[in-house]
Coordinates of C-alpha atoms in Angstrom, one line a residue:
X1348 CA 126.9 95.0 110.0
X1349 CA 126.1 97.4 112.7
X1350 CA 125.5 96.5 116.4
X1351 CA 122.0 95.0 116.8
X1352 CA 119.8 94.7 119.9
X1353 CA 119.7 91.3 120.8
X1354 CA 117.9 91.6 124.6
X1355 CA 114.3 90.3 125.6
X1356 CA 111.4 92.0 123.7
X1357 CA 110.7 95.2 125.1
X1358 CA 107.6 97.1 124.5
X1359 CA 107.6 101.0 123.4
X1360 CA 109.3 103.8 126.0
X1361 CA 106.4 105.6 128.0
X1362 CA 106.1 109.2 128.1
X1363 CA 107.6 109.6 124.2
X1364 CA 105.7 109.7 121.4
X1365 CA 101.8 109.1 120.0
X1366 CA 100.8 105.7 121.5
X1367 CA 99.1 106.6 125.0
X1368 CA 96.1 108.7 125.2
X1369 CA 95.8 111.1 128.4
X1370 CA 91.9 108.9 128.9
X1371 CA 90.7 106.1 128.7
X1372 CA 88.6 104.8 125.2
X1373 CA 85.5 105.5 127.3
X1374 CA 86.2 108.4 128.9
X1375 CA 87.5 110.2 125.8
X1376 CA 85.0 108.7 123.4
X1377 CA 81.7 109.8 125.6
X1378 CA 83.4 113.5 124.5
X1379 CA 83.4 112.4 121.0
X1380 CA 80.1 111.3 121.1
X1381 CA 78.4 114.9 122.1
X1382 CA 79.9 116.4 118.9
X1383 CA 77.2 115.8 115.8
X1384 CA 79.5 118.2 113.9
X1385 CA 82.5 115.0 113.9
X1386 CA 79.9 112.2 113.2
X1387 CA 78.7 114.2 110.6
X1388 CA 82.4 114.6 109.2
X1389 CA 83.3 111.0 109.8
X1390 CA 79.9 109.2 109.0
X1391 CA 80.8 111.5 105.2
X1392 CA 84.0 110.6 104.7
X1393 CA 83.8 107.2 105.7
X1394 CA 80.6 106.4 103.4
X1395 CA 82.2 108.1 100.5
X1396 CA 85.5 106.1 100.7
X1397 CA 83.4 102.9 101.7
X1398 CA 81.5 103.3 98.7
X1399 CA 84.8 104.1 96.2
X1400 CA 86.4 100.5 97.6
X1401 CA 84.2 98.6 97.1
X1402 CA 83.9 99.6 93.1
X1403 CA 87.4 98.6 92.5
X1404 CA 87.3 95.9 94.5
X1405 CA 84.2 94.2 92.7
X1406 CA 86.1 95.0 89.5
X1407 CA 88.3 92.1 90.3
X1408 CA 87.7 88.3 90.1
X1409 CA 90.5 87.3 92.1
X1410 CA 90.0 89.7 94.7
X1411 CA 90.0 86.6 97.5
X1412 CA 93.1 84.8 96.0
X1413 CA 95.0 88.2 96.5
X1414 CA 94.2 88.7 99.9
X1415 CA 95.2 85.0 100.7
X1416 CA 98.4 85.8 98.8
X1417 CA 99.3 88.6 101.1
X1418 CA 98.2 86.9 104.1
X1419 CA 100.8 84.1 102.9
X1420 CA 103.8 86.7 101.9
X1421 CA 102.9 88.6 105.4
X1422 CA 103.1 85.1 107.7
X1423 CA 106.2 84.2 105.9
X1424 CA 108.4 87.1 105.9
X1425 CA 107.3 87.4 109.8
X1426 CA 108.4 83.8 110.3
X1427 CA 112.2 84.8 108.8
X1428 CA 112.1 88.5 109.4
X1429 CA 115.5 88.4 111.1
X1430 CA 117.1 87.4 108.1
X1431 CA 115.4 89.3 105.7
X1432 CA 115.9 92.5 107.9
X1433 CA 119.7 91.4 107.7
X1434 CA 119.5 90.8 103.5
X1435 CA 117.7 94.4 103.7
X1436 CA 120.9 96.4 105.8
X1437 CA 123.5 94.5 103.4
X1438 CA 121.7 95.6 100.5
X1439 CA 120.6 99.4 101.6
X1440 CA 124.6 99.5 102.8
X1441 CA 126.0 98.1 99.7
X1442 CA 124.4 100.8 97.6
X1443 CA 125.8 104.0 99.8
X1444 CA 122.8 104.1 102.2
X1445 CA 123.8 103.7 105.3
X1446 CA 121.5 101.9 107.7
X1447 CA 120.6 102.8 112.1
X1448 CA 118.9 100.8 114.5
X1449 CA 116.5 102.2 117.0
X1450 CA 115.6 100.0 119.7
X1451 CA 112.9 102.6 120.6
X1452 CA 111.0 106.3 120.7
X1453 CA 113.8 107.7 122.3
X1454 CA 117.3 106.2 120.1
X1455 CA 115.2 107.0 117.2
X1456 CA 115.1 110.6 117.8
X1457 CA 118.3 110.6 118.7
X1458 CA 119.8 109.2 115.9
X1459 CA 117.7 111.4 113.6
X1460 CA 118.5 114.9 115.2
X1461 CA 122.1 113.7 115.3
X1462 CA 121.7 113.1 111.6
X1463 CA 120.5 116.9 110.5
X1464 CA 122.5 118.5 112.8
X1465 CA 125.4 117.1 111.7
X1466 CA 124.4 118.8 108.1
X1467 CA 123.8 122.4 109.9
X1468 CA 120.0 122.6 108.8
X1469 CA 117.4 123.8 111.0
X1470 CA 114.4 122.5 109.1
X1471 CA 113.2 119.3 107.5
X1472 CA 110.3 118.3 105.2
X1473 CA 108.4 115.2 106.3
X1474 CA 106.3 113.1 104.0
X1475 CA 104.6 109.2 105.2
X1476 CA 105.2 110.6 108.3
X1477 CA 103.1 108.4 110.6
X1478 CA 105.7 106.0 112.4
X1479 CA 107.7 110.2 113.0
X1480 CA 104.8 110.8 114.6
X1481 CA 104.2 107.0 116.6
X1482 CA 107.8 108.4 118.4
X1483 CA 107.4 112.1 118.5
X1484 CA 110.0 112.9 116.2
X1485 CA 108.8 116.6 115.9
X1486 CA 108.5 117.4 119.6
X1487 CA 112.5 116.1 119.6
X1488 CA 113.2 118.0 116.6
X1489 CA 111.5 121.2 117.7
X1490 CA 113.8 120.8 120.9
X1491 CA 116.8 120.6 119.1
X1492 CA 115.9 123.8 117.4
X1493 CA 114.8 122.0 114.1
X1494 CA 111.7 122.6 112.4
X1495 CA 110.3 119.5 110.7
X1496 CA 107.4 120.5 108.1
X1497 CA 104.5 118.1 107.3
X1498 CA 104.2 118.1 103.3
X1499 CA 101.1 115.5 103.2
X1500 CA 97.6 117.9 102.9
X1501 CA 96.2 116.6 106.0
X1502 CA 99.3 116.4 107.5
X1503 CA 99.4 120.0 106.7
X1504 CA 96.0 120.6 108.5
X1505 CA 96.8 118.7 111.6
X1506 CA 99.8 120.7 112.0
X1507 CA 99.0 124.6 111.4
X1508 CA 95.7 123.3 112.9
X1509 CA 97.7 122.2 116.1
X1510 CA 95.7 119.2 116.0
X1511 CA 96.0 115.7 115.9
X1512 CA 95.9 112.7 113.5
X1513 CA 92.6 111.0 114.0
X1514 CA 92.8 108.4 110.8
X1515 CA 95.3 106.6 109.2
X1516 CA 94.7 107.5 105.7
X1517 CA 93.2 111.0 106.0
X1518 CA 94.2 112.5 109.3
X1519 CA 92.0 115.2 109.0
X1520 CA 89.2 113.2 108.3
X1521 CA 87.7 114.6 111.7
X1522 CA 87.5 118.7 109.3
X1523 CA 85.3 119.9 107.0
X1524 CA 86.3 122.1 104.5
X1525 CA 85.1 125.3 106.6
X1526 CA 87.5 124.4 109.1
X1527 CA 90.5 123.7 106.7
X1528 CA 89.5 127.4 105.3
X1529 CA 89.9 128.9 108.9
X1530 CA 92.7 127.0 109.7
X1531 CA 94.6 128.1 106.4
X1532 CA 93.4 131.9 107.2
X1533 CA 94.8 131.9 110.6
X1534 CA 98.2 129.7 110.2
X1535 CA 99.2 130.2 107.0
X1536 CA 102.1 133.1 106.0
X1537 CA 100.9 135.2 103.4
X1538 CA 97.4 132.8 102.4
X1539 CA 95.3 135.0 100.1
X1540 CA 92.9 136.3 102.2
X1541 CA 89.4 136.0 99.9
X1542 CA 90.3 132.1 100.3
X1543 CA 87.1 129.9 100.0
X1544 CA 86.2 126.2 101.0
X1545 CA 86.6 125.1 97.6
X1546 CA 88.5 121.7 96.9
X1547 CA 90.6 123.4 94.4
X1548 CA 91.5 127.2 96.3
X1549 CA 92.4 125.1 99.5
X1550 CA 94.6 123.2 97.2
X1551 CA 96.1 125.4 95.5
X1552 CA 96.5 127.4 98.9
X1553 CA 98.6 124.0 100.2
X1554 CA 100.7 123.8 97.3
X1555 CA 102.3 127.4 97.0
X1556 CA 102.6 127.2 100.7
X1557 CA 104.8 124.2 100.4
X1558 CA 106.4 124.9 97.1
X1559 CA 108.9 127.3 99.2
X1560 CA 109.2 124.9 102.0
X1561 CA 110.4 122.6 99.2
X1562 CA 112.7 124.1 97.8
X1563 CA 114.8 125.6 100.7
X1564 CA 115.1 122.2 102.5
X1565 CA 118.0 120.5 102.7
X1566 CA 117.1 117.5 104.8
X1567 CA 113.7 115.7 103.9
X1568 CA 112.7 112.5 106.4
X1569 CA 110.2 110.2 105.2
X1570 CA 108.2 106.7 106.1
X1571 CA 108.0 104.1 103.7
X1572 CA 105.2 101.8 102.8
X1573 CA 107.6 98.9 102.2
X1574 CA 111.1 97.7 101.7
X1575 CA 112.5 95.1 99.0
X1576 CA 114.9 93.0 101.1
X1577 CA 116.9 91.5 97.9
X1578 CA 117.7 95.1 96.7
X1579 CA 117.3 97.2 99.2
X1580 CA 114.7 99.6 97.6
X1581 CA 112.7 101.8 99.3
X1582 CA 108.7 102.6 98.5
X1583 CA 106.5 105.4 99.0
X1584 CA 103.5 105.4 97.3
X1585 CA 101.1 108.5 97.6
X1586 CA 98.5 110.3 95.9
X1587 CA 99.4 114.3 96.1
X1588 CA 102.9 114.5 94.1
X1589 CA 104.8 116.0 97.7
X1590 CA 106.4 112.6 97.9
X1591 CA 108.3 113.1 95.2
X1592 CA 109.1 116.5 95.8
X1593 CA 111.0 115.4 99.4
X1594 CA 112.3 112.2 98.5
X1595 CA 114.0 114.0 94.9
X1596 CA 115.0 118.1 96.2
X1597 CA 116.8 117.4 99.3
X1598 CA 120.7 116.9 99.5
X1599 CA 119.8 114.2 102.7
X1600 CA 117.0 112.1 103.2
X1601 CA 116.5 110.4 106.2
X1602 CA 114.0 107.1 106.2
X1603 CA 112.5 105.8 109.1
X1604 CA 110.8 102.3 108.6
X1605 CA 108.9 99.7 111.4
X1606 CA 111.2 97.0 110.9
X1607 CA 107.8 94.8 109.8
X1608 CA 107.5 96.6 106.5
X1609 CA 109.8 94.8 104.3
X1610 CA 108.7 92.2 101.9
X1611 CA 111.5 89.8 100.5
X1612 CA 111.5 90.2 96.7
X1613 CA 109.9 92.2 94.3
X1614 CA 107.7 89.6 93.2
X1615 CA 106.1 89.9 96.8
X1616 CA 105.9 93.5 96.5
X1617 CA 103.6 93.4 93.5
X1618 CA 100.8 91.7 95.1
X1619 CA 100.9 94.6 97.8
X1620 CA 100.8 97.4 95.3
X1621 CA 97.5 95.5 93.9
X1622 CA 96.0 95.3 97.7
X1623 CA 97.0 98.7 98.9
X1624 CA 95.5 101.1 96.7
X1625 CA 92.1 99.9 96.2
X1626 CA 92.0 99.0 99.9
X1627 CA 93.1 102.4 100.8
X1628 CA 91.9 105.5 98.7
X1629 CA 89.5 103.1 96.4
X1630 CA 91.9 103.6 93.4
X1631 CA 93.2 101.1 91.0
X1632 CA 96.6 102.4 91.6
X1633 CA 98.6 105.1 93.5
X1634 CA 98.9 108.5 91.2
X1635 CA 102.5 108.2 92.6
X1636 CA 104.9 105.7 93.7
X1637 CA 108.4 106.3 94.7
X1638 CA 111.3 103.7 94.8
X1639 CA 114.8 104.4 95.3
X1640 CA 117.8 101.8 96.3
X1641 CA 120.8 103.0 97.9
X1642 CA 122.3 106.7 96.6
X1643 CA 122.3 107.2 92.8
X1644 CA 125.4 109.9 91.7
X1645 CA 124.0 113.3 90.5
X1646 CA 120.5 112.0 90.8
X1647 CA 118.9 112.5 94.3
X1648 CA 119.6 112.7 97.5
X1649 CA 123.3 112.5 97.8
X1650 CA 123.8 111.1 101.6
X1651 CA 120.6 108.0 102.5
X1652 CA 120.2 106.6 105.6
X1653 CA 117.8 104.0 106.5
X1654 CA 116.3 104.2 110.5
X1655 CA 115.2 101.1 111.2
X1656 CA 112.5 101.0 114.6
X1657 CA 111.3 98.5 116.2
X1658 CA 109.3 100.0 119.6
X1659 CA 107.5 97.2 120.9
X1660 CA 107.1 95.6 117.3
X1661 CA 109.4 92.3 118.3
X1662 CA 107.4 92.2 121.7
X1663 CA 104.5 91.9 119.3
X1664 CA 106.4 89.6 117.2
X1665 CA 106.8 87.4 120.5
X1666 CA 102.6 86.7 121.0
X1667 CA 102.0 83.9 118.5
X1668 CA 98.7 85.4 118.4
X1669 CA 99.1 88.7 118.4
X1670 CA 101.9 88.8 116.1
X1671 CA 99.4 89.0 113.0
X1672 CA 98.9 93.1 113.7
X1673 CA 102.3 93.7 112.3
X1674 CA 100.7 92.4 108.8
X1675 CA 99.3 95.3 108.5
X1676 CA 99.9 97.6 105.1
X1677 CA 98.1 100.7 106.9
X1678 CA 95.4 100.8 104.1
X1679 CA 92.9 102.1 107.2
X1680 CA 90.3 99.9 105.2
X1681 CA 89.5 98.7 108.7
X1682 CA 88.7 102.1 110.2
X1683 CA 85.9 103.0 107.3
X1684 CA 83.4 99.7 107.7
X1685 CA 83.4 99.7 111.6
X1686 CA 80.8 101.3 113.4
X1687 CA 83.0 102.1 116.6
X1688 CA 85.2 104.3 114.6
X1689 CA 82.4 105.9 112.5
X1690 CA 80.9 107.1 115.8
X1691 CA 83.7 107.6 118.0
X1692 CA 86.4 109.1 115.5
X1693 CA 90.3 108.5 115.8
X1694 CA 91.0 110.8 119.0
X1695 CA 89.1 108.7 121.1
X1696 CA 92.1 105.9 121.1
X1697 CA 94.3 108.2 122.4
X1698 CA 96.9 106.7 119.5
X1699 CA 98.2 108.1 116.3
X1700 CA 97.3 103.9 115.1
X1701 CA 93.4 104.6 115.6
X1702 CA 90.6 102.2 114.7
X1703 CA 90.2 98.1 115.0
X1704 CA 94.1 98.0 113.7
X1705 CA 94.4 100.3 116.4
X1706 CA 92.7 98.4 119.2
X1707 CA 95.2 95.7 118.5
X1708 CA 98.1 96.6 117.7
X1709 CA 98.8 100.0 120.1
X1710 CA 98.4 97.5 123.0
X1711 CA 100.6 95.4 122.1
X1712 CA 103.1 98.0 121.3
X1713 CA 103.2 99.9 124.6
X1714 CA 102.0 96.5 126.6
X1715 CA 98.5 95.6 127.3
X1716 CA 98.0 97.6 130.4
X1717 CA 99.1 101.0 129.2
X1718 CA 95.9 100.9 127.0
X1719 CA 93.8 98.4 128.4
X1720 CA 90.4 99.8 127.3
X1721 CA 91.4 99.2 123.6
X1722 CA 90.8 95.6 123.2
X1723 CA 87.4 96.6 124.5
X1724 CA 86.9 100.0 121.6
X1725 CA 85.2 96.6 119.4
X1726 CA 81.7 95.6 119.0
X1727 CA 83.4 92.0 117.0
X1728 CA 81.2 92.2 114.1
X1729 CA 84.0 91.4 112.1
X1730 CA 83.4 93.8 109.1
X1731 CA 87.4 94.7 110.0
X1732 CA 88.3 91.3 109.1
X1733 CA 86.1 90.9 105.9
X1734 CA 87.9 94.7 104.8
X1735 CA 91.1 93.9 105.4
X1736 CA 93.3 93.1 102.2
X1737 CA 95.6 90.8 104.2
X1738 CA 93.2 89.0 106.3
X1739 CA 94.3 90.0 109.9
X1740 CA 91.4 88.4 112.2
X1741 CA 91.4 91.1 114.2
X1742 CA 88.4 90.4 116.2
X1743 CA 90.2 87.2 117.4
X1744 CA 93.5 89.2 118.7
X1745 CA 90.4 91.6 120.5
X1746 CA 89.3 88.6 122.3
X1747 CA 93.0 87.6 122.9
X1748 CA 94.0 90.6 124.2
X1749 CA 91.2 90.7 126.2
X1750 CA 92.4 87.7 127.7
X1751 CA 95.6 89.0 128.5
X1752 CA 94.2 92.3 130.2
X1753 CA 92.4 90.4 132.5
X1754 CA 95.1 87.3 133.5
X1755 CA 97.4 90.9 134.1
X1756 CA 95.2 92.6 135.9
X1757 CA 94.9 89.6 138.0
X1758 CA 98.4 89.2 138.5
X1759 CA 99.1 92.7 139.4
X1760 CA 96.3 93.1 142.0
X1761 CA 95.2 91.3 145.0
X1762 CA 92.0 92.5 145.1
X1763 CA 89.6 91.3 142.3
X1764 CA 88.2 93.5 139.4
X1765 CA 84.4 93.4 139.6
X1766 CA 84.0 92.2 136.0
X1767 CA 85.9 89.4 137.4
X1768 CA 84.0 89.1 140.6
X1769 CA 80.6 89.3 137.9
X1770 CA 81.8 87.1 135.6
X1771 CA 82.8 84.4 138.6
X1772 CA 79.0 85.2 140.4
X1773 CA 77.7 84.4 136.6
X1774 CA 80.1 81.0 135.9
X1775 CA 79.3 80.0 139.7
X1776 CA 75.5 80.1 138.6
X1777 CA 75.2 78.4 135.5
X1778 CA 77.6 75.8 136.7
X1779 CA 74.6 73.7 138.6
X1780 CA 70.9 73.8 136.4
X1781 CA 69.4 74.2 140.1
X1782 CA 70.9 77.3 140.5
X1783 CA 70.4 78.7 137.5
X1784 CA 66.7 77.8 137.3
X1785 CA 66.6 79.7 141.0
X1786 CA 68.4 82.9 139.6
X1787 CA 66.4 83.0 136.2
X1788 CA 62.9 82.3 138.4
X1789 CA 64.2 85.1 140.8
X1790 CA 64.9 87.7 138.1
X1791 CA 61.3 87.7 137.0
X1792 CA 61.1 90.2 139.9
X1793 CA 63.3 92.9 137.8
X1794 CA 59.7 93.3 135.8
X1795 CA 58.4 95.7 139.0
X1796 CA 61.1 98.0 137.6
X1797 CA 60.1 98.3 134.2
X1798 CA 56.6 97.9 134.4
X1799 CA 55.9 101.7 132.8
X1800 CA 58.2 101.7 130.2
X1801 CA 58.5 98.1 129.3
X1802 CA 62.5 98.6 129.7
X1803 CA 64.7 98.8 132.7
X1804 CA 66.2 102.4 132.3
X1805 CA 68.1 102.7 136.0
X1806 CA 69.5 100.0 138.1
X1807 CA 71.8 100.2 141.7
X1808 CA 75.2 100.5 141.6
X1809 CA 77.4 98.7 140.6
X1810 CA 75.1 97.9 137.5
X1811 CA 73.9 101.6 136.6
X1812 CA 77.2 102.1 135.0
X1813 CA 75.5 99.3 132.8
X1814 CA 72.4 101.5 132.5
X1815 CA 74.0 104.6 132.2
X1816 CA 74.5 104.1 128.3
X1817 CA 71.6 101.4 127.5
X1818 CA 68.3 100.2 128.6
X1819 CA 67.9 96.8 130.0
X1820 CA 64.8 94.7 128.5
X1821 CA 62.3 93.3 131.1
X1822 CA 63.1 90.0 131.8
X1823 CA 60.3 87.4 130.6
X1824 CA 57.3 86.4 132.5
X1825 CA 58.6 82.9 131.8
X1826 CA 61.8 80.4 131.5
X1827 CA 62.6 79.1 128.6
X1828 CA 62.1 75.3 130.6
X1829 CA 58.7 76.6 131.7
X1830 CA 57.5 77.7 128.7
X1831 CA 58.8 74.1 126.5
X1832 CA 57.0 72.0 129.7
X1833 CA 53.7 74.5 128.8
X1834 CA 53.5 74.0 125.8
X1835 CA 55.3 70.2 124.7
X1836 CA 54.6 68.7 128.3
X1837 CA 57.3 66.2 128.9
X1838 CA 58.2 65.5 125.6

């Protein structure tokens, strides 16, 4: 077994990687918010996928007791992950793979260049290739000289588009099919140049742009949706057919995993390939889905290895609370019902993990202060929690971590934030019915300001950064108290 990391949870490196935005959730999603070209995109593709979920979902009359089941198989295997992560490297090892820990962004990197210098090729194709992305794995690549090519369609467009992800699913979610013409017109070698915004011509397009990059690579690195632990098998499932293409052609094929994606058996595994698909793309299955164990002679990839990363994910393991995010099958079912996202889009989080999974779980990874606006990115209506195939009560870690933001904030400064100075002014008051009577009485005087429009637009600092985005309505002409002794007496 190979040396494993046994210090105190640590959280992701800073400075490496796709977890920290340059703003703030505000800051970046008041930007968002002037474009009606991306809420047109989003509020689209959203609605469509919405719509094509719920259709296979309602086909299903134990819809419910699947969820349950995964919620059950998640909280388990998180409750023993340590040994089935052990089970997993034996297995993986025992059938030629050969298997690397990375305690964060920047071992991971390292281990991978390492891994395709050491077969003299200067490019890789990448498929599943969020978690390469949550560590920056192309930035290190590029500066060892490599160059690593995104084989995923919107991958595709997020990289000649030198964009970013901004959904979990479809990270170009934020493009409309004008733009992915331009895009293809400007970035692509040797596109056809009468290329129109049809489905089919950008497709096509895609494909014999990747078809070469396929067949010259020698080194393909992939993700994985999950890992059997009692075999050591390794699954991808996907929808486009470039899966198979990396995880088949290359001589090497290098697999980097977040250590909470393994299930135990394979009975496990098949009530995740139920959840997953109809949860994600609204399909009863995946067009494709890729397993292989170990290295297979004259079939495949001829030299495996298996990166396993943790970056932050056992400091998330450590918050009994919190520790539900890393249930999380990355279905993005999540991101398409809530009305944040819709509206704001995936850049405004600043992480490649965007949405209400998001809010929760890039916190936690990079610690609760490097993104402390997330927690707040939530209106808790819970439609996130009624999406989600495995049940993750999502707007209960919010509120947790929400919590935790503001017991660190208070820990780390001497001088009160003034939501905490508001919300101690507010508990003082309604601590004592004399006091609040006074203060409710009192605020009837708030009316002067509103009389013309029956609305408070403006108020003083500090509470026009209230009014800056909403109206504030007039307070009543009466108490609640005065109105029940007006109308019951003393009764």
């Amino acid at each position: 077994m190979s040396q494993v990391f046994l210090g105190m949870p640590a959280h992701s490196s800073p400075g490496v990687g796709a977890l920290r935005g340059d703003q703030t959730f505000p800051q970046a999603a008041r930007t968002a918010l002037a474009d009606p070209q991306l809420r047109r995109n989003l509020g689209h593709a959203t609605g469509t996928i919405r719509a094509k979920r719920l259709a296979v979902v309602s086909e299903l009359d134990d819809w419910e007791q699947l969820r349950l089941a995964g919620q059950a198989i998640k909280a388990a295997t998180m409750a023993r992950l340590d040994d089935h992560l052990a089970r997993l490297e034996q297995e993986v090892t025992a059938r030629g793979g050969t298997v690397h820990w990375a305690r964060d962004a920047v071992e991971a990197n390292r281990i991978i260049t390492e891994l395709v210098q050491a077969t003299g090729a200067d490019e890789v194709v990448k498929v599943k290739s969020m978690v390469t992305q949550e560590i920056g794995l192309n930035e290190a690549l590029e500066q060892a000289g490599i160059a690593a090519w995104e084989t995923d369609l919107a991958e595709l467009i997020v990289q000649l588009g030198h964009d970013t992800p901004s959904h979990i699913l479809v990270p170009a979610i934020h493009r409309n099919r004008s733009e992915i013409r331009e895009i293809f017109l400007r970035e692509m070698p040797g596109v056809d140049p009468d290329l129109t915004d049809e489905p089919r011509r950008l497709a096509m397009a895609a494909r014999s742009h990747l078809r070469r990059k396929f067949l010259s690579a020698k080194v393909a690195v992939s993700g994985a949706n999950f890992a059997v632990a009692e075999t050591g098998t390794l699954v991808v499932v996907e929808s486009e057919g470039n899966g198979r293409m990396c995880l088949t052609l290359p001589d090497t094929l290098i697999t980097v995993m977040g250590i909470e994606k393994l299930v135990p058996t394979w009975t496990d595994l098949e009530v995740f390939l139920q959840l997953l698909p109809r949860s994600s793309t609204g399909e009863r299955m995946n067009p494709y889905t890729s397993m292989w164990t170990g290295v297979s002679p004259g079939d495949g990839p001829q030299d495996f290895h298996l990166v396993l990363l943790d970056n932050g994910r056992t400091a998330v393991l450590a918050d009994e609370v919190g520790r539900e995010a890393l249930h999380c099958i990355r279905c993005s079912a999540c991101l398409n019902v809530c009305p944040v996202y819709e509206r704001a889009g995936g850049h405004a989080y600043g992480s490649v993990y965007p949405g209400p999974i998001g809010a929760v779980l890039t916190p936690q990874l990079t610690g609760v202060e490097q993104n402390a606006s997330l927690p707040y990115a939530s209106t808790l209506c819970g439609a996130c929690f009624d999406a989600c195939p495995v049940r993750i009560d999502i707007p209960s870690i919010l509120v947790h971590l929400r919590a935790r933001h503001v017991e660190e904030y208070a820990a780390e400064h001497r001088l009160p934030s003034a939501e905490s100075l508001a919300m101690g002014a507010a508990a003082w008051v309604m601590s004592s019915a004399r006091r609040f009577g006074f203060v409710t009485r009192t605020a009837r005087l708030g009316r002067v300001l509103g009389r013309r429009r029956g609305r408070i637009r403006s108020l003083p600092p500090p509470a026009s950064a209230w009014t800056a985005t909403r109206d504030v309505p007039l307070p009543p002409t009466e108490t609640f108290r005065e109105w029940w002794l007006r109308t019951r007496g003393e009764s």
